[in-house]
Amino acid sequence: MSLAPTKYRLSVAEFQRMGESGIFPPEARLELIAGEIIEMSPIGALHAAYVSLLSRIFSNQVAEPYIIFVQNPIQLADSQPQPDLAILLPHPKSYRHHLPTAADTLLIVEVSDSTLDYDREVKLPLYAGAGIPEVWIVNLQEDQLEVYTQPAATGYLRSRYIKRTETYESEILPGLKLSPAAILDDPE
């Protein structure tokens, strides 16, 4: 009797140990998604410019004690994604000894150009299942801001599409406002 081959799913701890032991090249951009290692595409100039602009906007609007986490990993049950930006709850040691978890994460922002389908179909359900309260996708392809709230195991129950001429204020962080025009026009 032969058994069909199955995928081996890594745990977050195994993935982290592999990184710490130098198995991955230092320049590798890797995420662990549902136990599988995903190689991310290199960050291009346009993507970097949008992330930088959003970081500046957030730093002007998000008051302490919240933490703005830029292109750093967060730890979920069987995943370690690297969102473009995350707003985190304060932690006494500023996450020196552990990565932030879903419980620490208030808002995630993904800047999507060539990764739009991946962000919508893979990362968005992952964030919803983890209970992250609010996710924004800066949709460069369709020139809009997508906002997802009310996470559930099956996905986000509420979505809004904010057009260039509108302004959106975060439901989870009142005072954090964003107009797509402020970011979708040439960022630099």
Coordinates of N, CA, C and O in Angstrom, one line a residue:
M1 N 0.8 -1.2 0.0 CA 0.0 0.0 0.0 C 0.9 1.2 0.0 O 1.8 1.4 0.8
S2 N 0.6 2.1 -0.9 CA 1.4 3.4 -1.0 C 0.6 4.5 -0.5 O -0.6 4.6 -0.8
L3 N 1.2 5.5 0.1 CA 0.5 6.7 0.6 C 0.8 7.8 -0.4 O 1.9 8.0 -0.9
A4 N -0.2 8.6 -0.6 CA -0.1 9.8 -1.4 C 0.8 10.8 -0.7 O 0.8 10.9 0.5
P5 N 1.7 11.5 -1.5 CA 2.6 12.5 -0.8 C 1.7 13.6 -0.3 O 0.7 14.0 -0.8
T6 N 2.2 14.2 0.8 CA 1.5 15.3 1.4 C 2.5 16.4 1.7 O 3.7 16.1 1.8
K7 N 2.0 17.6 1.8 CA 2.9 18.7 2.1 C 3.2 18.7 3.6 O 2.4 18.4 4.4
Y8 N 4.5 19.1 3.9 CA 4.9 19.3 5.3 C 4.7 20.8 5.6 O 5.2 21.6 4.9
R9 N 3.9 21.1 6.6 CA 3.6 22.5 6.9 C 4.5 22.8 8.1 O 4.5 22.1 9.1
L10 N 5.2 23.9 7.9 CA 6.1 24.4 9.0 C 5.3 25.1 10.1 O 4.3 25.8 9.8
S11 N 5.7 25.0 11.3 CA 5.2 25.8 12.3 C 5.9 27.2 12.3 O 7.0 27.3 11.7
V12 N 5.3 28.2 13.0 CA 6.0 29.5 13.1 C 7.3 29.3 13.8 O 8.3 29.9 13.3
A13 N 7.4 28.5 14.8 CA 8.6 28.3 15.5 C 9.7 27.7 14.6 O 10.9 28.1 14.7
E14 N 9.3 26.7 13.8 CA 10.3 26.1 12.9 C 10.8 27.1 11.9 O 12.0 27.2 11.6
F15 N 9.9 27.9 11.3 CA 10.3 28.9 10.4 C 11.2 29.9 11.0 O 12.3 30.3 10.4
Q16 N 11.0 30.3 12.2 CA 11.8 31.3 12.9 C 13.2 30.7 13.2 O 14.2 31.3 13.0
R17 N 13.2 29.4 13.6 CA 14.5 28.8 13.9 C 15.3 28.6 12.6 O 16.6 28.8 12.6
M18 N 14.7 28.4 11.5 CA 15.4 28.3 10.2 C 16.0 29.6 9.8 O 17.2 29.7 9.4
G19 N 15.3 30.7 10.1 CA 15.8 32.0 9.8 C 17.0 32.4 10.7 O 18.0 32.9 10.3
E20 N 16.8 32.1 12.0 CA 17.9 32.4 13.0 C 19.1 31.6 12.7 O 20.2 32.0 13.0
S21 N 19.0 30.4 12.2 CA 20.2 29.5 11.9 C 20.9 29.8 10.6 O 21.9 29.2 10.3
G22 N 20.3 30.8 9.8 CA 21.0 31.2 8.6 C 20.7 30.4 7.4 O 21.4 30.4 6.4
I23 N 19.6 29.6 7.4 CA 19.2 28.7 6.3 C 18.8 29.6 5.1 O 19.1 29.2 4.0
F24 N 18.2 30.7 5.4 CA 17.7 31.6 4.3 C 18.8 32.6 4.0 O 19.4 33.1 4.9
P25 N 19.0 32.9 2.7 CA 19.9 34.0 2.4 C 19.4 35.3 3.1 O 18.2 35.6 3.2
P26 N 20.4 36.2 3.5 CA 20.0 37.4 4.2 C 19.1 38.3 3.4 O 18.2 39.0 4.0
E27 N 19.2 38.3 2.1 CA 18.4 39.2 1.3 C 17.1 38.6 0.9 O 16.2 39.3 0.3
A28 N 16.8 37.4 1.3 CA 15.5 36.7 1.0 C 14.4 37.4 1.6 O 14.4 37.8 2.8
R29 N 13.3 37.6 0.9 CA 12.1 38.2 1.4 C 11.0 37.1 1.5 O 10.5 36.7 0.4
L30 N 10.9 36.5 2.6 CA 10.0 35.3 2.8 C 8.9 35.6 3.8 O 9.1 36.3 4.8
E31 N 7.8 35.0 3.6 CA 6.7 35.0 4.5 C 6.3 33.6 4.8 O 6.4 32.7 3.9
L32 N 5.8 33.3 5.9 CA 5.2 32.0 6.2 C 3.7 32.2 6.2 O 3.2 33.0 7.0
I33 N 3.0 31.5 5.2 CA 1.6 31.7 5.1 C 1.0 30.3 5.2 O 1.2 29.4 4.3
A34 N 0.1 30.1 6.2 CA -0.5 28.8 6.4 C 0.5 27.6 6.4 O 0.2 26.6 5.8
G35 N 1.6 27.8 7.0 CA 2.6 26.8 7.1 C 3.5 26.6 5.9 O 4.4 25.8 5.9
E36 N 3.3 27.4 4.8 CA 4.1 27.3 3.6 C 5.0 28.6 3.5 O 4.5 29.7 3.7
I37 N 6.3 28.4 3.1 CA 7.2 29.5 2.8 C 6.9 30.1 1.5 O 6.8 29.4 0.5
I38 N 6.6 31.4 1.5 CA 6.2 32.1 0.2 C 7.3 33.1 0.0 O 7.7 33.9 0.9
E39 N 7.9 33.1 -1.2 CA 8.9 34.1 -1.6 C 8.2 35.3 -2.1 O 7.4 35.2 -3.1
M40 N 8.5 36.4 -1.5 CA 7.8 37.7 -1.9 C 8.7 38.3 -3.0 O 9.9 38.2 -3.1
S41 N 8.0 39.1 -3.9 CA 8.8 39.8 -4.9 C 9.6 40.9 -4.3 O 9.2 41.4 -3.3
P42 N 10.6 41.3 -5.0 CA 11.4 42.4 -4.5 C 10.6 43.7 -4.4 O 9.7 43.9 -5.2
I43 N 10.9 44.6 -3.5 CA 10.2 45.8 -3.3 C 10.8 46.8 -4.4 O 12.0 47.1 -4.5
G44 N 9.9 47.2 -5.3 CA 10.2 48.2 -6.3 C 10.2 49.6 -5.8 O 9.7 49.9 -4.7
A45 N 10.7 50.5 -6.6 CA 10.7 51.9 -6.2 C 9.4 52.5 -5.9 O 9.2 53.3 -4.9
L46 N 8.4 52.3 -6.8 CA 7.1 52.8 -6.6 C 6.4 52.3 -5.3 O 5.9 53.1 -4.5
H47 N 6.5 51.0 -5.1 CA 5.9 50.4 -3.9 C 6.6 51.0 -2.6 O 5.9 51.4 -1.7
A48 N 7.9 51.1 -2.7 CA 8.6 51.7 -1.5 C 8.2 53.1 -1.3 O 8.1 53.6 -0.1
A49 N 8.0 53.9 -2.3 CA 7.6 55.3 -2.2 C 6.2 55.4 -1.5 O 6.0 56.3 -0.7
Y50 N 5.3 54.5 -1.9 CA 4.0 54.6 -1.3 C 4.0 54.2 0.2 O 3.4 54.8 1.0
V51 N 4.8 53.2 0.5 CA 5.0 52.7 1.9 C 5.6 53.9 2.7 O 5.1 54.2 3.8
S52 N 6.6 54.5 2.2 CA 7.3 55.6 2.9 C 6.3 56.8 3.1 O 6.2 57.3 4.2
L53 N 5.5 57.1 2.1 CA 4.5 58.2 2.2 C 3.5 57.8 3.3 O 3.1 58.6 4.2
L54 N 3.0 56.6 3.3 CA 2.0 56.2 4.3 C 2.6 56.2 5.7 O 1.9 56.6 6.6
S55 N 3.8 55.8 5.8 CA 4.5 55.9 7.1 C 4.6 57.3 7.6 O 4.3 57.5 8.8
R56 N 4.9 58.2 6.7 CA 4.9 59.6 7.2 C 3.5 60.1 7.6 O 3.3 60.8 8.6
I57 N 2.5 59.8 6.8 CA 1.1 60.2 7.1 C 0.7 59.6 8.4 O 0.2 60.3 9.3
F58 N 1.0 58.3 8.6 CA 0.6 57.7 9.9 C 1.4 58.3 11.1 O 0.8 58.5 12.1
S59 N 2.6 58.6 10.9 CA 3.4 59.2 12.0 C 2.9 60.5 12.4 O 3.0 60.9 13.6
N60 N 2.2 61.2 11.5 CA 1.7 62.5 11.8 C 0.3 62.4 12.5 O -0.2 63.3 13.1
Q61 N -0.4 61.3 12.3 CA -1.7 61.1 12.8 C -1.9 60.1 13.9 O -2.9 60.2 14.6
V62 N -1.0 59.2 14.1 CA -1.1 58.2 15.1 C -0.3 58.6 16.3 O 0.9 58.6 16.2
A63 N -1.0 58.9 17.4 CA -0.3 59.3 18.6 C 0.2 58.2 19.4 O -0.2 57.0 19.3
E64 N 1.2 58.5 20.2 CA 1.7 57.5 21.1 C 0.5 57.2 22.0 O -0.4 58.0 22.2
P65 N 0.4 56.0 22.5 CA 1.5 55.0 22.7 C 1.5 54.0 21.5 O 2.3 53.0 21.6
Y66 N 0.7 54.2 20.5 CA 0.6 53.2 19.4 C 1.9 53.1 18.7 O 2.7 54.1 18.6
I67 N 2.2 52.0 18.1 CA 3.5 51.7 17.4 C 3.2 51.5 15.9 O 2.3 50.7 15.6
I68 N 3.9 52.2 15.0 CA 3.8 52.0 13.6 C 4.9 51.0 13.2 O 6.1 51.3 13.4
F69 N 4.5 49.9 12.7 CA 5.4 48.8 12.3 C 5.5 48.8 10.8 O 4.5 48.5 10.1
V70 N 6.6 49.0 10.2 CA 6.8 49.1 8.8 C 7.5 47.9 8.2 O 8.7 47.7 8.5
Q71 N 6.8 47.2 7.3 CA 7.4 46.0 6.6 C 8.1 45.0 7.5 O 9.2 44.6 7.2
N72 N 7.5 44.8 8.7 CA 8.0 43.8 9.6 C 7.0 42.7 9.9 O 5.8 42.9 9.7
P73 N 7.4 41.6 10.3 CA 6.5 40.4 10.5 C 5.6 40.5 11.7 O 6.0 41.1 12.7
I74 N 4.5 39.9 11.6 CA 3.6 39.7 12.7 C 3.4 38.2 12.8 O 3.5 37.5 11.8
Q75 N 3.2 37.7 14.0 CA 3.0 36.3 14.2 C 1.6 35.9 14.4 O 0.9 36.4 15.3
L76 N 1.1 35.0 13.5 CA -0.2 34.5 13.6 C -0.1 33.0 13.9 O 1.0 32.5 14.0
A77 N -1.2 32.3 14.0 CA -1.2 30.9 14.5 C -0.2 30.1 13.6 O 0.7 29.4 14.2
D78 N -0.4 30.0 12.3 CA 0.5 29.2 11.5 C 1.1 30.0 10.4 O 1.5 29.5 9.3
S79 N 1.2 31.3 10.6 CA 1.7 32.2 9.6 C 2.6 33.3 10.2 O 2.4 33.7 11.4
Q80 N 3.4 33.9 9.4 CA 4.2 35.1 9.8 C 4.3 36.0 8.6 O 5.3 36.1 7.9
P81 N 3.2 36.7 8.3 CA 3.2 37.6 7.1 C 4.0 38.9 7.5 O 4.3 39.2 8.6
Q82 N 4.3 39.6 6.4 CA 5.0 40.9 6.6 C 4.2 42.0 5.9 O 4.5 42.3 4.8
P83 N 3.2 42.5 6.6 CA 2.4 43.6 6.0 C 3.2 44.8 5.7 O 4.3 45.0 6.4
D84 N 2.8 45.7 4.8 CA 3.5 46.9 4.5 C 3.6 47.8 5.7 O 4.6 48.4 6.0
L85 N 2.4 47.9 6.4 CA 2.4 48.7 7.6 C 1.4 48.1 8.6 O 0.4 47.4 8.2
A86 N 1.7 48.2 9.9 CA 0.7 47.8 10.9 C 0.8 48.8 12.0 O 1.8 49.3 12.3
I87 N -0.4 49.0 12.6 CA -0.5 49.8 13.8 C -0.7 48.9 15.0 O -1.7 48.1 15.0
L88 N 0.2 48.9 16.0 CA 0.2 48.0 17.1 C -0.1 48.7 18.4 O 0.1 49.9 18.6
L89 N -0.7 47.9 19.3 CA -0.8 48.3 20.6 C 0.5 48.5 21.3 O 1.5 47.8 20.9
P90 N 0.6 49.3 22.3 CA 1.9 49.5 22.9 C 2.3 48.3 23.7 O 1.4 47.5 24.2
H91 N 3.6 48.0 23.7 CA 4.1 46.9 24.5 C 5.3 47.4 25.3 O 6.1 48.2 24.8
P92 N 5.4 47.0 26.6 CA 6.4 47.6 27.5 C 7.8 47.5 26.9 O 8.6 48.4 27.1
K93 N 8.1 46.5 26.2 CA 9.5 46.3 25.7 C 9.5 46.5 24.1 O 10.5 46.1 23.5
S94 N 8.5 47.2 23.6 CA 8.5 47.5 22.1 C 8.8 46.3 21.3 O 9.4 46.4 20.3
Y95 N 8.3 45.1 21.7 CA 8.4 43.9 20.9 C 9.9 43.5 20.6 O 10.2 42.9 19.6
R96 N 10.7 43.6 21.6 CA 12.1 43.2 21.5 C 12.3 41.7 21.7 O 13.2 41.1 21.1
H97 N 11.4 41.1 22.4 CA 11.6 39.6 22.7 C 10.6 38.7 22.0 O 10.7 37.5 22.1
H98 N 9.6 39.3 21.4 CA 8.7 38.5 20.6 C 8.0 39.4 19.5 O 8.0 40.6 19.6
L99 N 7.6 38.7 18.5 CA 6.9 39.5 17.4 C 5.5 39.8 17.9 O 4.9 39.1 18.7
P100 N 4.9 40.9 17.3 CA 3.5 41.2 17.7 C 2.6 40.1 17.1 O 2.9 39.5 16.1
T101 N 1.5 39.9 17.8 CA 0.5 38.9 17.4 C -0.7 39.6 16.9 O -0.8 40.8 16.9
A102 N -1.7 38.8 16.5 CA -3.0 39.4 16.0 C -3.6 40.2 17.1 O -4.2 41.3 16.9
A103 N -3.5 39.8 18.4 CA -4.1 40.5 19.5 C -3.4 41.8 19.7 O -4.0 42.7 20.3
D104 N -2.2 42.0 19.2 CA -1.5 43.3 19.4 C -1.7 44.2 18.2 O -1.3 45.4 18.2
T105 N -2.4 43.7 17.1 CA -2.5 44.5 15.9 C -3.9 45.1 15.7 O -4.9 44.4 15.8
L106 N -3.9 46.4 15.5 CA -5.2 47.1 15.4 C -5.5 47.3 13.9 O -6.7 47.2 13.5
L107 N -4.5 47.6 13.1 CA -4.7 47.9 11.7 C -3.6 47.4 10.8 O -2.4 47.5 11.3
I108 N -3.9 46.9 9.7 CA -2.8 46.4 8.7 C -3.1 47.2 7.4 O -4.3 47.3 7.0
V109 N -2.0 47.6 6.8 CA -2.1 48.2 5.4 C -1.2 47.4 4.5 O -0.1 47.2 4.8
E110 N -1.8 47.0 3.3 CA -1.1 46.4 2.3 C -1.1 47.4 1.1 O -2.2 47.8 0.7
V111 N 0.0 47.7 0.5 CA 0.1 48.5 -0.8 C 0.1 47.4 -1.9 O 1.0 46.6 -1.9
S112 N -0.9 47.5 -2.7 CA -1.1 46.5 -3.8 C -1.0 47.0 -5.2 O -1.8 47.9 -5.6
D113 N 0.0 46.5 -5.9 CA 0.0 46.8 -7.3 C 0.0 45.4 -8.0 O -1.1 44.9 -8.3
S114 N 1.1 44.8 -8.2 CA 1.1 43.5 -8.8 C 0.7 42.4 -7.8 O 0.4 41.3 -8.2
T115 N 0.5 42.7 -6.5 CA 0.1 41.7 -5.5 C -1.4 41.8 -5.1 O -1.8 41.2 -4.2
L116 N -2.2 42.5 -5.9 CA -3.6 42.7 -5.5 C -4.3 41.4 -5.3 O -5.0 41.2 -4.3
D117 N -4.3 40.5 -6.2 CA -5.0 39.2 -6.1 C -4.5 38.5 -4.8 O -5.3 37.9 -4.1
Y118 N -3.2 38.4 -4.7 CA -2.6 37.7 -3.5 C -3.1 38.4 -2.2 O -3.5 37.7 -1.2
D119 N -3.0 39.7 -2.2 CA -3.5 40.4 -0.9 C -4.9 40.2 -0.6 O -5.3 40.0 0.5
R120 N -5.8 40.1 -1.7 CA -7.2 39.9 -1.5 C -7.5 38.5 -1.1 O -8.4 38.2 -0.3
E121 N -6.9 37.6 -1.9 CA -7.4 36.2 -1.8 C -6.6 35.3 -0.8 O -7.1 34.3 -0.3
V122 N -5.4 35.7 -0.4 CA -4.6 35.0 0.6 C -4.5 35.7 1.9 O -4.8 35.2 2.9
K123 N -3.9 36.9 1.8 CA -3.6 37.6 3.1 C -4.9 38.2 3.8 O -5.0 38.1 5.0
L124 N -5.8 38.7 3.0 CA -7.0 39.2 3.7 C -7.8 38.2 4.5 O -8.1 38.4 5.7
P125 N -8.0 37.0 3.9 CA -8.7 35.9 4.8 C -7.8 35.5 5.9 O -8.4 35.2 7.0
L126 N -6.5 35.5 5.8 CA -5.6 35.2 6.9 C -5.8 36.2 8.0 O -5.9 35.8 9.2
Y127 N -5.8 37.5 7.7 CA -5.9 38.5 8.7 C -7.3 38.4 9.4 O -7.4 38.6 10.6
A128 N -8.4 38.2 8.6 CA -9.7 38.1 9.1 C -9.8 36.9 10.1 O -10.3 37.0 11.2
G129 N -9.3 35.7 9.7 CA -9.3 34.6 10.5 C -8.6 34.8 11.8 O -8.9 34.1 12.9
A130 N -7.5 35.6 11.8 CA -6.8 35.9 13.0 C -7.5 36.9 13.9 O -7.0 37.2 15.0
G131 N -8.5 37.6 13.4 CA -9.2 38.6 14.1 C -8.7 40.0 14.1 O -9.0 40.8 15.0
I132 N -7.9 40.3 13.1 CA -7.3 41.7 13.0 C -8.5 42.6 12.7 O -9.1 42.4 11.6
P133 N -8.7 43.6 13.5 CA -10.0 44.4 13.3 C -10.1 45.2 12.1 O -11.3 45.4 11.6
E134 N -9.0 45.7 11.5 CA -9.2 46.5 10.3 C -8.0 46.3 9.4 O -6.9 46.3 9.8
V135 N -8.3 46.2 8.1 CA -7.3 46.1 7.0 C -7.6 47.0 5.9 O -8.7 47.1 5.5
W136 N -6.5 47.7 5.5 CA -6.7 48.6 4.3 C -5.8 48.0 3.2 O -4.6 47.7 3.4
I137 N -6.3 48.0 2.0 CA -5.5 47.7 0.8 C -5.5 49.0 0.0 O -6.5 49.5 -0.5
V138 N -4.3 49.5 -0.2 CA -4.1 50.7 -1.1 C -4.0 50.1 -2.5 O -3.0 49.5 -2.9
N139 N -5.1 50.1 -3.2 CA -5.2 49.4 -4.5 C -4.8 50.4 -5.6 O -5.5 51.2 -6.1
L140 N -3.5 50.2 -6.0 CA -2.9 51.0 -7.1 C -3.5 50.8 -8.4 O -3.5 51.6 -9.3
Q141 N -4.0 49.5 -8.7 CA -4.5 49.2 -10.0 C -5.9 49.9 -10.2 O -6.1 50.3 -11.3
E142 N -6.7 50.0 -9.2 CA -8.0 50.5 -9.4 C -8.2 51.9 -8.7 O -9.3 52.4 -8.6
D143 N -7.0 52.5 -8.3 CA -7.0 53.9 -7.8 C -8.0 54.1 -6.7 O -8.7 55.1 -6.7
Q144 N -7.9 53.2 -5.7 CA -8.8 53.4 -4.5 C -8.2 52.8 -3.3 O -7.3 52.0 -3.3
L145 N -8.9 53.1 -2.2 CA -8.5 52.5 -0.9 C -9.6 51.5 -0.5 O -10.8 51.8 -0.6
E146 N -9.3 50.2 -0.3 CA -10.2 49.2 0.2 C -10.1 49.1 1.7 O -9.0 48.9 2.2
V147 N -11.2 49.1 2.4 CA -11.2 49.0 3.8 C -12.1 47.8 4.2 O -13.2 47.6 3.8
Y148 N -11.5 47.0 5.1 CA -12.2 45.8 5.6 C -12.2 45.8 7.1 O -11.2 46.0 7.7
T149 N -13.4 45.6 7.6 CA -13.6 45.6 9.1 C -14.6 44.4 9.4 O -15.1 43.8 8.6
Q150 N -14.7 44.2 10.7 CA -15.6 43.1 11.3 C -15.1 41.8 10.8 O -15.7 41.1 10.1
P151 N -13.9 41.4 11.4 CA -13.4 40.1 11.0 C -14.2 38.9 11.5 O -14.8 39.0 12.6
A152 N -14.2 37.8 10.7 CA -14.9 36.6 11.1 C -14.0 35.5 10.5 O -13.2 35.7 9.7
A153 N -14.3 34.3 10.9 CA -13.6 33.1 10.4 C -13.7 33.0 8.9 O -12.7 32.5 8.2
T154 N -14.7 33.4 8.3 CA -14.9 33.3 6.8 C -14.5 34.5 6.0 O -14.5 34.5 4.8
G155 N -14.0 35.5 6.7 CA -13.5 36.7 6.0 C -14.1 38.0 6.7 O -14.7 37.9 7.8
Y156 N -13.8 39.1 6.1 CA -14.3 40.3 6.7 C -15.8 40.5 6.3 O -16.2 40.3 5.2
L157 N -16.6 40.9 7.3 CA -18.1 41.0 7.1 C -18.4 42.4 6.4 O -19.5 42.5 5.8
R158 N -17.5 43.3 6.5 CA -17.8 44.6 6.0 C -16.6 45.1 5.1 O -15.5 45.0 5.6
S159 N -17.0 45.6 4.0 CA -15.9 46.2 3.1 C -16.4 47.5 2.5 O -17.6 47.6 2.3
R160 N -15.5 48.4 2.3 CA -15.8 49.7 1.7 C -14.7 50.0 0.7 O -13.6 49.7 0.9
Y161 N -15.1 50.7 -0.3 CA -14.2 51.1 -1.4 C -14.2 52.6 -1.4 O -15.2 53.2 -1.8
I162 N -13.1 53.2 -1.0 CA -13.0 54.7 -0.9 C -12.4 55.2 -2.2 O -11.2 54.9 -2.5
K163 N -13.1 56.0 -2.9 CA -12.6 56.6 -4.1 C -11.7 57.8 -3.9 O -11.6 58.3 -2.8
R164 N -11.0 58.2 -4.9 CA -10.0 59.2 -4.8 C -10.5 60.5 -4.1 O -9.7 61.1 -3.4
T165 N -11.7 60.9 -4.4 CA -12.2 62.2 -3.9 C -12.7 62.1 -2.4 O -13.1 63.1 -1.9
E166 N -12.8 60.9 -1.9 CA -13.4 60.7 -0.5 C -12.2 60.7 0.5 O -11.1 60.6 0.2
T167 N -12.7 60.8 1.8 CA -11.7 60.6 2.9 C -12.3 59.6 3.8 O -13.5 59.5 4.0
Y168 N -11.5 58.7 4.3 CA -11.9 57.6 5.2 C -11.2 57.8 6.6 O -10.1 58.2 6.7
E169 N -12.0 57.7 7.6 CA -11.5 57.7 9.0 C -11.6 56.3 9.6 O -12.7 55.7 9.5
S170 N -10.5 55.8 10.1 CA -10.4 54.5 10.7 C -11.5 54.3 11.8 O -11.8 55.2 12.6
E171 N -12.1 53.1 11.7 CA -13.1 52.7 12.8 C -12.4 52.4 14.1 O -12.9 52.6 15.1
I172 N -11.2 51.8 14.0 CA -10.5 51.3 15.1 C -9.6 52.4 15.8 O -9.3 52.3 16.9
L173 N -9.2 53.3 14.9 CA -8.3 54.4 15.4 C -8.9 55.8 15.0 O -8.4 56.3 14.0
P174 N -9.9 56.2 15.7 CA -10.5 57.5 15.3 C -9.4 58.6 15.3 O -8.5 58.6 16.1
G175 N -9.5 59.4 14.3 CA -8.4 60.5 14.1 C -7.5 60.1 13.0 O -6.8 61.0 12.4
L176 N -7.4 58.8 12.7 CA -6.5 58.4 11.5 C -7.4 58.5 10.3 O -8.3 57.7 10.1
K177 N -7.1 59.5 9.5 CA -7.9 59.7 8.2 C -7.0 59.6 7.0 O -5.8 60.0 7.1
L178 N -7.6 59.2 5.9 CA -6.8 59.0 4.7 C -7.7 59.3 3.5 O -8.8 58.8 3.4
S179 N -7.1 60.2 2.7 CA -7.8 60.4 1.4 C -7.0 59.7 0.3 O -5.7 59.9 0.2
P180 N -7.6 58.9 -0.5 CA -6.8 58.2 -1.5 C -6.0 59.2 -2.4 O -4.9 58.9 -2.8
A181 N -6.6 60.4 -2.6 CA -5.9 61.4 -3.5 C -4.5 61.7 -2.8 O -3.5 62.0 -3.5
A182 N -4.5 61.7 -1.5 CA -3.2 62.1 -0.8 C -2.1 61.1 -1.0 O -0.9 61.4 -0.9
I183 N -2.5 59.9 -1.3 CA -1.5 58.8 -1.5 C -1.4 58.3 -3.0 O -0.3 57.9 -3.4
L184 N -2.5 58.4 -3.7 CA -2.5 57.8 -5.0 C -1.9 58.7 -6.1 O -1.5 58.3 -7.2
D185 N -1.8 60.0 -5.8 CA -1.1 60.9 -6.7 C 0.4 60.6 -6.5 O 0.7 59.9 -5.6
D186 N 1.2 61.0 -7.4 CA 2.6 60.7 -7.4 C 3.1 60.9 -6.0 O 3.1 62.0 -5.4
P187 N 3.6 59.8 -5.3 CA 4.0 59.9 -3.9 C 5.3 60.6 -3.6 O 5.5 60.9 -2.5
E188 N 6.1 60.8 -4.6 CA 7.4 61.4 -4.3 C 7.7 62.5 -5.3 O 7.4 62.4 -6.4

